[in-house]
PDB file of C-alpha atoms in Angstrom:
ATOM      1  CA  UNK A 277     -10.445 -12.995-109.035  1.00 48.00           C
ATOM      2  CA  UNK A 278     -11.205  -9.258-110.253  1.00 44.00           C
ATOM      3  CA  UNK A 279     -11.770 -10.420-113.451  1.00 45.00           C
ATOM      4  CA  UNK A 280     -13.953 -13.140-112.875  1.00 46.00           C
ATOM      5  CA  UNK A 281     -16.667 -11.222-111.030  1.00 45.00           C
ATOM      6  CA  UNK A 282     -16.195  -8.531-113.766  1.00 45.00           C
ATOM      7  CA  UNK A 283     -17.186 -10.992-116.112  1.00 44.00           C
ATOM      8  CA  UNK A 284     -19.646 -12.734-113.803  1.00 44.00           C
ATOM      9  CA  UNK A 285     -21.476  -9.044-113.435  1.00 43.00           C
ATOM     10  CA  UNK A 286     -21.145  -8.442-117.230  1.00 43.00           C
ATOM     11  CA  UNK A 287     -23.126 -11.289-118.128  1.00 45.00           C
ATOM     12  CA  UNK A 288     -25.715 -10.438-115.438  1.00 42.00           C
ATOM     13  CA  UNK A 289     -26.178  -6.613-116.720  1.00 45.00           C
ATOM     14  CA  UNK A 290     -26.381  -8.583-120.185  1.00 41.00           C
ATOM     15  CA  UNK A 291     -29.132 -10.766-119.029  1.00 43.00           C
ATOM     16  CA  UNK A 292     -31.100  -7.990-117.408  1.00 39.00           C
ATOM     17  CA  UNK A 293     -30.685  -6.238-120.554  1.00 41.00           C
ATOM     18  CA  UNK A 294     -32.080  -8.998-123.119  1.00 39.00           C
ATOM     19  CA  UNK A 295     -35.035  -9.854-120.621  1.00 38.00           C
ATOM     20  CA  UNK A 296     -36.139  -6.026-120.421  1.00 41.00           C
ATOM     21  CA  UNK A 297     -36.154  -6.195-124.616  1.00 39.00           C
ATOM     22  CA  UNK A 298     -38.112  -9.351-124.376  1.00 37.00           C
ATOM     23  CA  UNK A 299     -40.521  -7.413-122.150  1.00 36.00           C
ATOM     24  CA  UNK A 300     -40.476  -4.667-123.711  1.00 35.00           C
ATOM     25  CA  UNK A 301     -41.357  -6.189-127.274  1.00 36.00           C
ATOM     26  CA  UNK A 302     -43.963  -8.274-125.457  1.00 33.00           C
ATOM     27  CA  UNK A 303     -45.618  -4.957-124.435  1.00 31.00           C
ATOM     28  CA  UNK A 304     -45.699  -3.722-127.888  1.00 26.00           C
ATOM     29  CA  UNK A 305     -46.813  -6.951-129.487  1.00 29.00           C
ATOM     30  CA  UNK A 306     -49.725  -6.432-126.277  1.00 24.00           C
ATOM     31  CA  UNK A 307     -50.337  -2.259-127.457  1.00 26.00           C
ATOM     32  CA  UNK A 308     -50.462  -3.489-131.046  1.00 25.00           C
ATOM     33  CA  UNK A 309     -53.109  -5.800-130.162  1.00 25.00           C
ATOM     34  CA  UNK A 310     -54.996  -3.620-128.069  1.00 24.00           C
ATOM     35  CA  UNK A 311     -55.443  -0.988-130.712  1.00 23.00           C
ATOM     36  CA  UNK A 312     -56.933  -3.732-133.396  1.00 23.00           C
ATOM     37  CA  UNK A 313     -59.599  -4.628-130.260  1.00 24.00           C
ATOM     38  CA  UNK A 314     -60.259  -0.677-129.853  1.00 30.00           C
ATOM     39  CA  UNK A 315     -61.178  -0.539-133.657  1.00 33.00           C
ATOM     40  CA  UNK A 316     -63.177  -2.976-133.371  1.00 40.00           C
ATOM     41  CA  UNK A 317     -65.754  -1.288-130.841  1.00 53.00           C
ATOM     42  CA  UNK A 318     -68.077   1.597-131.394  1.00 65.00           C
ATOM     43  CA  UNK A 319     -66.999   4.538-130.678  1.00 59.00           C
ATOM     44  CA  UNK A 320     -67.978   8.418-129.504  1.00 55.00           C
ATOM     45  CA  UNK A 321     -66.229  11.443-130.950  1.00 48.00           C
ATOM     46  CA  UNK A 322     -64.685  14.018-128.374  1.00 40.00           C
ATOM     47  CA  UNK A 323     -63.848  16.248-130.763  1.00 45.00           C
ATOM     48  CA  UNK A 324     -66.686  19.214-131.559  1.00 45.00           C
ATOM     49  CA  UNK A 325     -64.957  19.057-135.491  1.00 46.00           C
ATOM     50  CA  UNK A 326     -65.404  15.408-135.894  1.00 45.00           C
ATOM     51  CA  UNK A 327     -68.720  15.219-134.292  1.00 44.00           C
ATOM     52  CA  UNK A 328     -70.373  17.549-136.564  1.00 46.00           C
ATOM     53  CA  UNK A 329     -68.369  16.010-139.676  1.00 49.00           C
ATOM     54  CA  UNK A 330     -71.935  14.370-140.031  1.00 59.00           C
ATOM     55  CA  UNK A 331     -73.923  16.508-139.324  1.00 70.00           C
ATOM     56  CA  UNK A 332     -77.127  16.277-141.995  1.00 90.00           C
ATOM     57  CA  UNK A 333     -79.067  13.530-142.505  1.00 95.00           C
ATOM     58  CA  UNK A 334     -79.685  12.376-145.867  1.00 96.00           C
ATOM     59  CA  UNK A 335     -82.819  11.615-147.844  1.00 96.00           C
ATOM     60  CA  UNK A 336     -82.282   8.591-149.832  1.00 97.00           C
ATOM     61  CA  UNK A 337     -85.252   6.486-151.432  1.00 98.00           C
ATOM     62  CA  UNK A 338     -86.509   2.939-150.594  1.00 97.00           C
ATOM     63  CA  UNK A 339     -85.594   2.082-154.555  1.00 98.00           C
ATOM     64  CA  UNK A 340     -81.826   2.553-153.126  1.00 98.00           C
ATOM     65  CA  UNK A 341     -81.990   0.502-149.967  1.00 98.00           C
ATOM     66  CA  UNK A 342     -83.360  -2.470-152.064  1.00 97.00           C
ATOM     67  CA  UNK A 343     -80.548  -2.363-154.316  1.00 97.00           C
ATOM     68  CA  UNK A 344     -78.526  -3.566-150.814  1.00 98.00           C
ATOM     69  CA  UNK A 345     -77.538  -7.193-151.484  1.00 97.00           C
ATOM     70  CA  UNK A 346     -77.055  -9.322-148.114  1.00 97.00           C
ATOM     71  CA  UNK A 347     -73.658 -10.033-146.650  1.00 98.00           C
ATOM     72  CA  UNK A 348     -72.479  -6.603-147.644  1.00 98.00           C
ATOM     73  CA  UNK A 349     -69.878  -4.683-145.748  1.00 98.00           C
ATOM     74  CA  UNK A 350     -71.582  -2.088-143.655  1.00 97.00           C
ATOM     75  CA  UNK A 351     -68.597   0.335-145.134  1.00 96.00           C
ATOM     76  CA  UNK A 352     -69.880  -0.543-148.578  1.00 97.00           C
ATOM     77  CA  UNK A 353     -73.646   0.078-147.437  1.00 98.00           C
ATOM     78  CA  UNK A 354     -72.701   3.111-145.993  1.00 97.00           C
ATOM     79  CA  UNK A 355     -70.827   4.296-149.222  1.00 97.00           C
ATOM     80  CA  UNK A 356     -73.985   3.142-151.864  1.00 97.00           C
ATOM     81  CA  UNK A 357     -76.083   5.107-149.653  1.00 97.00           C
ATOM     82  CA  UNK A 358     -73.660   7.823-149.054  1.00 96.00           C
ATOM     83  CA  UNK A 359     -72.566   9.668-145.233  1.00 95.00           C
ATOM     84  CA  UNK A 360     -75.301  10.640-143.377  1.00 96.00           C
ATOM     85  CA  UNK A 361     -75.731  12.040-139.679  1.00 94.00           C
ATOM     86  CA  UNK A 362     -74.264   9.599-136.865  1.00 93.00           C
ATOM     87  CA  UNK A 363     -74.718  12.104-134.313  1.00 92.00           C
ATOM     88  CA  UNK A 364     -70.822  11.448-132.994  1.00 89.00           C
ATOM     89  CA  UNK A 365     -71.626   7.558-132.413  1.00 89.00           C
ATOM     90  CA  UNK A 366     -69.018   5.661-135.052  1.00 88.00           C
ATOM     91  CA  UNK A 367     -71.461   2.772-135.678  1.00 91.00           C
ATOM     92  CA  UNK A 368     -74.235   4.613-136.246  1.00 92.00           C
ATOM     93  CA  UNK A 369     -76.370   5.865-139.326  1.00 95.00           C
ATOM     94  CA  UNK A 370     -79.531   8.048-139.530  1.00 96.00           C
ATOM     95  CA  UNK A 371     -81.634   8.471-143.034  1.00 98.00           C
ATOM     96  CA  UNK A 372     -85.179   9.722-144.034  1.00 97.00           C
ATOM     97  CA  UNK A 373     -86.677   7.536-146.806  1.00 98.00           C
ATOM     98  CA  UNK A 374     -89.231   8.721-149.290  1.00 97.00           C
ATOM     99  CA  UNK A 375     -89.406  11.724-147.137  1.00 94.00           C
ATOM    100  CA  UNK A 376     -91.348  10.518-144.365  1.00 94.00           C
ATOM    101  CA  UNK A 377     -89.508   6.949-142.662  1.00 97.00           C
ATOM    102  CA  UNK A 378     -86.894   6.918-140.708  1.00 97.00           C
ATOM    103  CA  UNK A 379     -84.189   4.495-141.821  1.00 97.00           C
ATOM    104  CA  UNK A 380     -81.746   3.176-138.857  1.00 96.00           C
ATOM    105  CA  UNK A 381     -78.020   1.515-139.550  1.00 95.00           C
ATOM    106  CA  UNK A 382     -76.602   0.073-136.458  1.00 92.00           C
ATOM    107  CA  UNK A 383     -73.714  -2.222-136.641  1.00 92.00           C
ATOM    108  CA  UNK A 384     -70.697  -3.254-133.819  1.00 91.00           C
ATOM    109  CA  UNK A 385     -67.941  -2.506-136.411  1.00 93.00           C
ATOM    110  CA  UNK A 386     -68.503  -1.129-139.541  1.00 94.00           C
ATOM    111  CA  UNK A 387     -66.035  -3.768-141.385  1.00 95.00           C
ATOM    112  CA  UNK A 388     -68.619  -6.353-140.177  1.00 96.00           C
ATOM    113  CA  UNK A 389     -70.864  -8.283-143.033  1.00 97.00           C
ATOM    114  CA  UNK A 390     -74.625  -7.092-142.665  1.00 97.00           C
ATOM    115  CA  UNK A 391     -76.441 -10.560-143.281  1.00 97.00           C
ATOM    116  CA  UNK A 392     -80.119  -8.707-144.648  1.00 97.00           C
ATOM    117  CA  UNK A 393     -81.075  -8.106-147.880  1.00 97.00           C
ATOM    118  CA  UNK A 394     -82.285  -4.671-149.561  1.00 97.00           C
ATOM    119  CA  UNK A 395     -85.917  -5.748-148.986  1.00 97.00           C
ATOM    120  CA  UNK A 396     -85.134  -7.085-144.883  1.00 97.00           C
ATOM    121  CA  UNK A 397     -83.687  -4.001-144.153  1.00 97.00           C
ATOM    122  CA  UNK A 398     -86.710  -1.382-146.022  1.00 97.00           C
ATOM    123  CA  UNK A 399     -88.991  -3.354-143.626  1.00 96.00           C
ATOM    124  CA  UNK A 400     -87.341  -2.095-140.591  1.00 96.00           C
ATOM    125  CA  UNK A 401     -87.912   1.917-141.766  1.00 97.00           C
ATOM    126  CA  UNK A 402     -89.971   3.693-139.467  1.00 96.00           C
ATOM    127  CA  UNK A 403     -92.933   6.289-140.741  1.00 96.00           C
ATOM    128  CA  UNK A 404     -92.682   9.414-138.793  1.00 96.00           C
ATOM    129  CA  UNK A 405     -96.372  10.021-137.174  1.00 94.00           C
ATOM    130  CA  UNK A 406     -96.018  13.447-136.895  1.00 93.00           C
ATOM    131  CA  UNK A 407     -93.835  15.724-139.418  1.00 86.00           C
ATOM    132  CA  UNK A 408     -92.016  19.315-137.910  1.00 82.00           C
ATOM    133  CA  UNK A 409     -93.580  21.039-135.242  1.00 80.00           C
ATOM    134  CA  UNK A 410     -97.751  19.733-135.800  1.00 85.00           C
ATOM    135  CA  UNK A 411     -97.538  17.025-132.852  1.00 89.00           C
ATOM    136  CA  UNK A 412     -99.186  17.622-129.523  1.00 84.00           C
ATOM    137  CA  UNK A 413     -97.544  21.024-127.794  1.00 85.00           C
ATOM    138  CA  UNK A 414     -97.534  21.429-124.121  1.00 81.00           C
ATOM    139  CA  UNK A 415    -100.587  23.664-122.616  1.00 81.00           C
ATOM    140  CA  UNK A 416     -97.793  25.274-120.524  1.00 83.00           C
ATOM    141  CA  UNK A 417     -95.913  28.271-121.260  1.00 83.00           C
ATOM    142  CA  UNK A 418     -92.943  26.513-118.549  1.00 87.00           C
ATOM    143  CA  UNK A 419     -92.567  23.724-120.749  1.00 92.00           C
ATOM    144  CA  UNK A 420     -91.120  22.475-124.240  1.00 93.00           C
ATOM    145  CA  UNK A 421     -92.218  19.880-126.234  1.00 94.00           C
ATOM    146  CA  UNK A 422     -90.729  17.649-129.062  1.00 95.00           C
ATOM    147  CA  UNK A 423     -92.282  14.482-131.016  1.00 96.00           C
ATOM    148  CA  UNK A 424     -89.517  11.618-131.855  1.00 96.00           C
ATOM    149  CA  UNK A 425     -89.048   8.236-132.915  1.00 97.00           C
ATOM    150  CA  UNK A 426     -86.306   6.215-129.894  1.00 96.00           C
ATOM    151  CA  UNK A 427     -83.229   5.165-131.846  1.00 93.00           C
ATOM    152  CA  UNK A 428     -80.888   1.956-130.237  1.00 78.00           C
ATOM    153  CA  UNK A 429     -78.400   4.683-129.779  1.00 67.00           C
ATOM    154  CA  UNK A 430     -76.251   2.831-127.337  1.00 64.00           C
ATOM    155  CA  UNK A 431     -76.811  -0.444-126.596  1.00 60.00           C
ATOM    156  CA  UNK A 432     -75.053  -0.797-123.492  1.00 56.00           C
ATOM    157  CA  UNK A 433     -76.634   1.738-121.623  1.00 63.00           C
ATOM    158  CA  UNK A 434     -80.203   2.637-120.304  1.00 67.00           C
ATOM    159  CA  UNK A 435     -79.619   5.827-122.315  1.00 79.00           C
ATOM    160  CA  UNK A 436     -82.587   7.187-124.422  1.00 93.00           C
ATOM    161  CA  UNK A 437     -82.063   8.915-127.570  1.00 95.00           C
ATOM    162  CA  UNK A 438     -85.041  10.293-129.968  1.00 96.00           C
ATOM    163  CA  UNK A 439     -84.394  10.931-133.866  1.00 96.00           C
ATOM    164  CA  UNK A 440     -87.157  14.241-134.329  1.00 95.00           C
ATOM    165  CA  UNK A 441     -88.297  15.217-137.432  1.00 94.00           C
ATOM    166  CA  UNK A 442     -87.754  19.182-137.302  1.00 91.00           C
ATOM    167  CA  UNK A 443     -85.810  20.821-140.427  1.00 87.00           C
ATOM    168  CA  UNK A 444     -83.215  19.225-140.052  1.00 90.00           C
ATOM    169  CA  UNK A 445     -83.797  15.511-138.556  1.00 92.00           C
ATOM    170  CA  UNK A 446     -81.654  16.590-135.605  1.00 92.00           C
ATOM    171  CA  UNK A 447     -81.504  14.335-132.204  1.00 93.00           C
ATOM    172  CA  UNK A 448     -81.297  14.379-128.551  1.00 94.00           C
ATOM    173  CA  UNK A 449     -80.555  12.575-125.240  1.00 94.00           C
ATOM    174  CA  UNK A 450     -83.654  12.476-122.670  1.00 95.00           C
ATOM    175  CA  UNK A 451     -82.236  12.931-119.067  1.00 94.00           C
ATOM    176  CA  UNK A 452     -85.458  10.447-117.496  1.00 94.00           C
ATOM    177  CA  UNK A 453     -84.318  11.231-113.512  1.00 93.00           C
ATOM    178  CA  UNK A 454     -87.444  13.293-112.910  1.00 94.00           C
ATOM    179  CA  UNK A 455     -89.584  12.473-115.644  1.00 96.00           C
ATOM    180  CA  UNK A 456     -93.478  10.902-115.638  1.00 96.00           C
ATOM    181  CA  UNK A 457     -93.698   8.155-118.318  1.00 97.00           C
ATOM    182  CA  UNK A 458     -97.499   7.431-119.541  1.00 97.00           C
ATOM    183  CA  UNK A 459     -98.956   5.511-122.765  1.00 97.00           C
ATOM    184  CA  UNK A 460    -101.381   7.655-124.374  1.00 94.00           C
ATOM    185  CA  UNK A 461    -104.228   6.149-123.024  1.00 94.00           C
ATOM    186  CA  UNK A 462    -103.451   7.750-119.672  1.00 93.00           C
ATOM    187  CA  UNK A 463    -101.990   4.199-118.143  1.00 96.00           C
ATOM    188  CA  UNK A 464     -99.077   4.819-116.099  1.00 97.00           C
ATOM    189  CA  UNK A 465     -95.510   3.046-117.882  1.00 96.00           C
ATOM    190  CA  UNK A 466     -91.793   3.150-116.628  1.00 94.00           C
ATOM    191  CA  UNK A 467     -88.374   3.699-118.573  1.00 92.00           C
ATOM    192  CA  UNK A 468     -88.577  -0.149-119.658  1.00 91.00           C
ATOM    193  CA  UNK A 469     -91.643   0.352-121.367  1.00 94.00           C
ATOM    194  CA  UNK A 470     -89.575   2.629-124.021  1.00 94.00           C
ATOM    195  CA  UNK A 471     -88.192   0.420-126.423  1.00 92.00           C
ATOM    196  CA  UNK A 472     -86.456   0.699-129.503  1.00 92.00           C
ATOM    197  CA  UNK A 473     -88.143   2.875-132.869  1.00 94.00           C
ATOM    198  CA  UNK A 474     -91.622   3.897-130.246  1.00 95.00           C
ATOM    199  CA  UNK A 475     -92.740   6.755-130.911  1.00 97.00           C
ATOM    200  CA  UNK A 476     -93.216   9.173-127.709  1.00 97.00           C
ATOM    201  CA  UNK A 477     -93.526  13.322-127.213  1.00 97.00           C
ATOM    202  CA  UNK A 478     -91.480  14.599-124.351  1.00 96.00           C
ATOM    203  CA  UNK A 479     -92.167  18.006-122.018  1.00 96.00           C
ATOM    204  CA  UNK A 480     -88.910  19.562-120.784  1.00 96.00           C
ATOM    205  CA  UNK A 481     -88.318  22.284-118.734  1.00 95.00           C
ATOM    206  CA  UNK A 482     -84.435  22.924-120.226  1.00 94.00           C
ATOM    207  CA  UNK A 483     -81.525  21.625-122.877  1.00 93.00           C
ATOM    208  CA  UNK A 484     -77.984  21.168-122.497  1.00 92.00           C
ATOM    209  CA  UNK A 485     -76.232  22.707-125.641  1.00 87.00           C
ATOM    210  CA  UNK A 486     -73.939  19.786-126.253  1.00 89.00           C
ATOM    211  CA  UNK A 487     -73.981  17.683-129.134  1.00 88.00           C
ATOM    212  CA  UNK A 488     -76.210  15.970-129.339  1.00 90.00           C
ATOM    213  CA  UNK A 489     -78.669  18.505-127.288  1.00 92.00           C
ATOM    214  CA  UNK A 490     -79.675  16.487-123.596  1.00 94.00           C
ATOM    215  CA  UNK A 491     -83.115  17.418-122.389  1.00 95.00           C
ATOM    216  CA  UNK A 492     -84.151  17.520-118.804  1.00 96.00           C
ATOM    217  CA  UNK A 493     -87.721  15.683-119.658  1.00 96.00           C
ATOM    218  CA  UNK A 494     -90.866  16.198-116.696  1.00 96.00           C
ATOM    219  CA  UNK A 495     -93.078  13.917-119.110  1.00 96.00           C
ATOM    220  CA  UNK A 496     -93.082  11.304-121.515  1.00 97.00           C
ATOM    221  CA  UNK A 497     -96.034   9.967-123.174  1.00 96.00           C
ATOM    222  CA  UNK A 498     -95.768   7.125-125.573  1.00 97.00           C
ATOM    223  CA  UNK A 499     -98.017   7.251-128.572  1.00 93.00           C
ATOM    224  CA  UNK A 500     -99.746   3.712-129.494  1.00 74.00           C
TER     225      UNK A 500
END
């Protein structure tokens, strides 16, 4: 009788044991997974290192973007091109054609197929209207002032972002809480009126030193 539930409890510890490796492999066939849907996303660097690995935009000219043939690899577009500033943001690209357009790559993964040609994507460049510091400065001494061109920066939030052409084609976030949004005609416009490569100038009263910089804007005027 001993025996028997010795053996009867032996095969239940051995069933316990082969379920919890059955689990257990599950879970890593489920991690493994995961991790291939994690790559997949965009992605923001935490890391101060990493997030300045980037850190200079490069001037490129339209003669290179044309040589882009569709249905390329955004890696491979990215490589002809060469690295450029992504401002921490993994699917991301900023570069300054012919020395005076701003040239946007935004992708979901950068192992996805870009479907536009050389020619489709030179027409979506961007001429800056203002070069350096000669836009519009604020008649206060209490406020700042920048000129910038809104970049799709992140597409799943309400978050601004401006590309501005000082020395070094740097960028920031515009905290909006407290800000007064007008065209430049004087008519009064909201936060959805900003939409994606408009050129505005902002007035702020401070910036966060993070990276990228985050600007506490009072006004925002978008230039026709």
């Amino acid at each position: 009788m001993i025996k028997k539930i010795a053996v009867i409890l032996l095969y239940f510890a051995l069933s316990i044991s082969i379920i919890g490796c059955q689990n257990k492999n599950n879970n890593i066939n489920y991690s493994s997974n995961a991790v291939i849907i994690e790559s997949t996303t965009c992605s923001v660097y935490t890391n101060n290192d990493d997030a300045e690995s980037n850190s200079l935009t490069r001037k490129i000219s339209s003669s290179e973007i044309k040589k882009i043939k569709s249905n390329t690899y955004y890696s491979e577009i990215i490589k002809q091109l060469g690295e450029t500033q992504d401002f921490g943001n993994s699917c991301f690209r900023q570069y300054i054609v012919d020395d005076k357009n701003l040239f946007v790559l935004s992708f979901s993964d950068i192992q996805d197929i870009c479907p536009y040609s050389g020619e489709e994507l030179l027409s979506t460049i961007k001429p800056f209207k203002y070069q350096y510091d000669n836009f519009p400065k604020s008649e206060s001494d209490d406020l700042l002032s920048a000129y910038g061109i809104i970049v799709d920066f992140d597409k799943y939030t309400d978050t601004k972002f401006i590309s501005i052409p000082d020395e070094f084609y740097n960028g920031m976030y515009l905290d909006l809480q407290n800000a007064v949004i007008s065209f430049e005609n004087g008519n009064s416009a909201s936060i959805d009126d900003l939409n994606n490569m408009q050129d505005i100038i902002i007035y702020y009263d401070y910036i966060q030193e993070t990276f990228p910089s985050v600007v506490h804007c009072l006004e925002v005027i978008i230039i026709n």
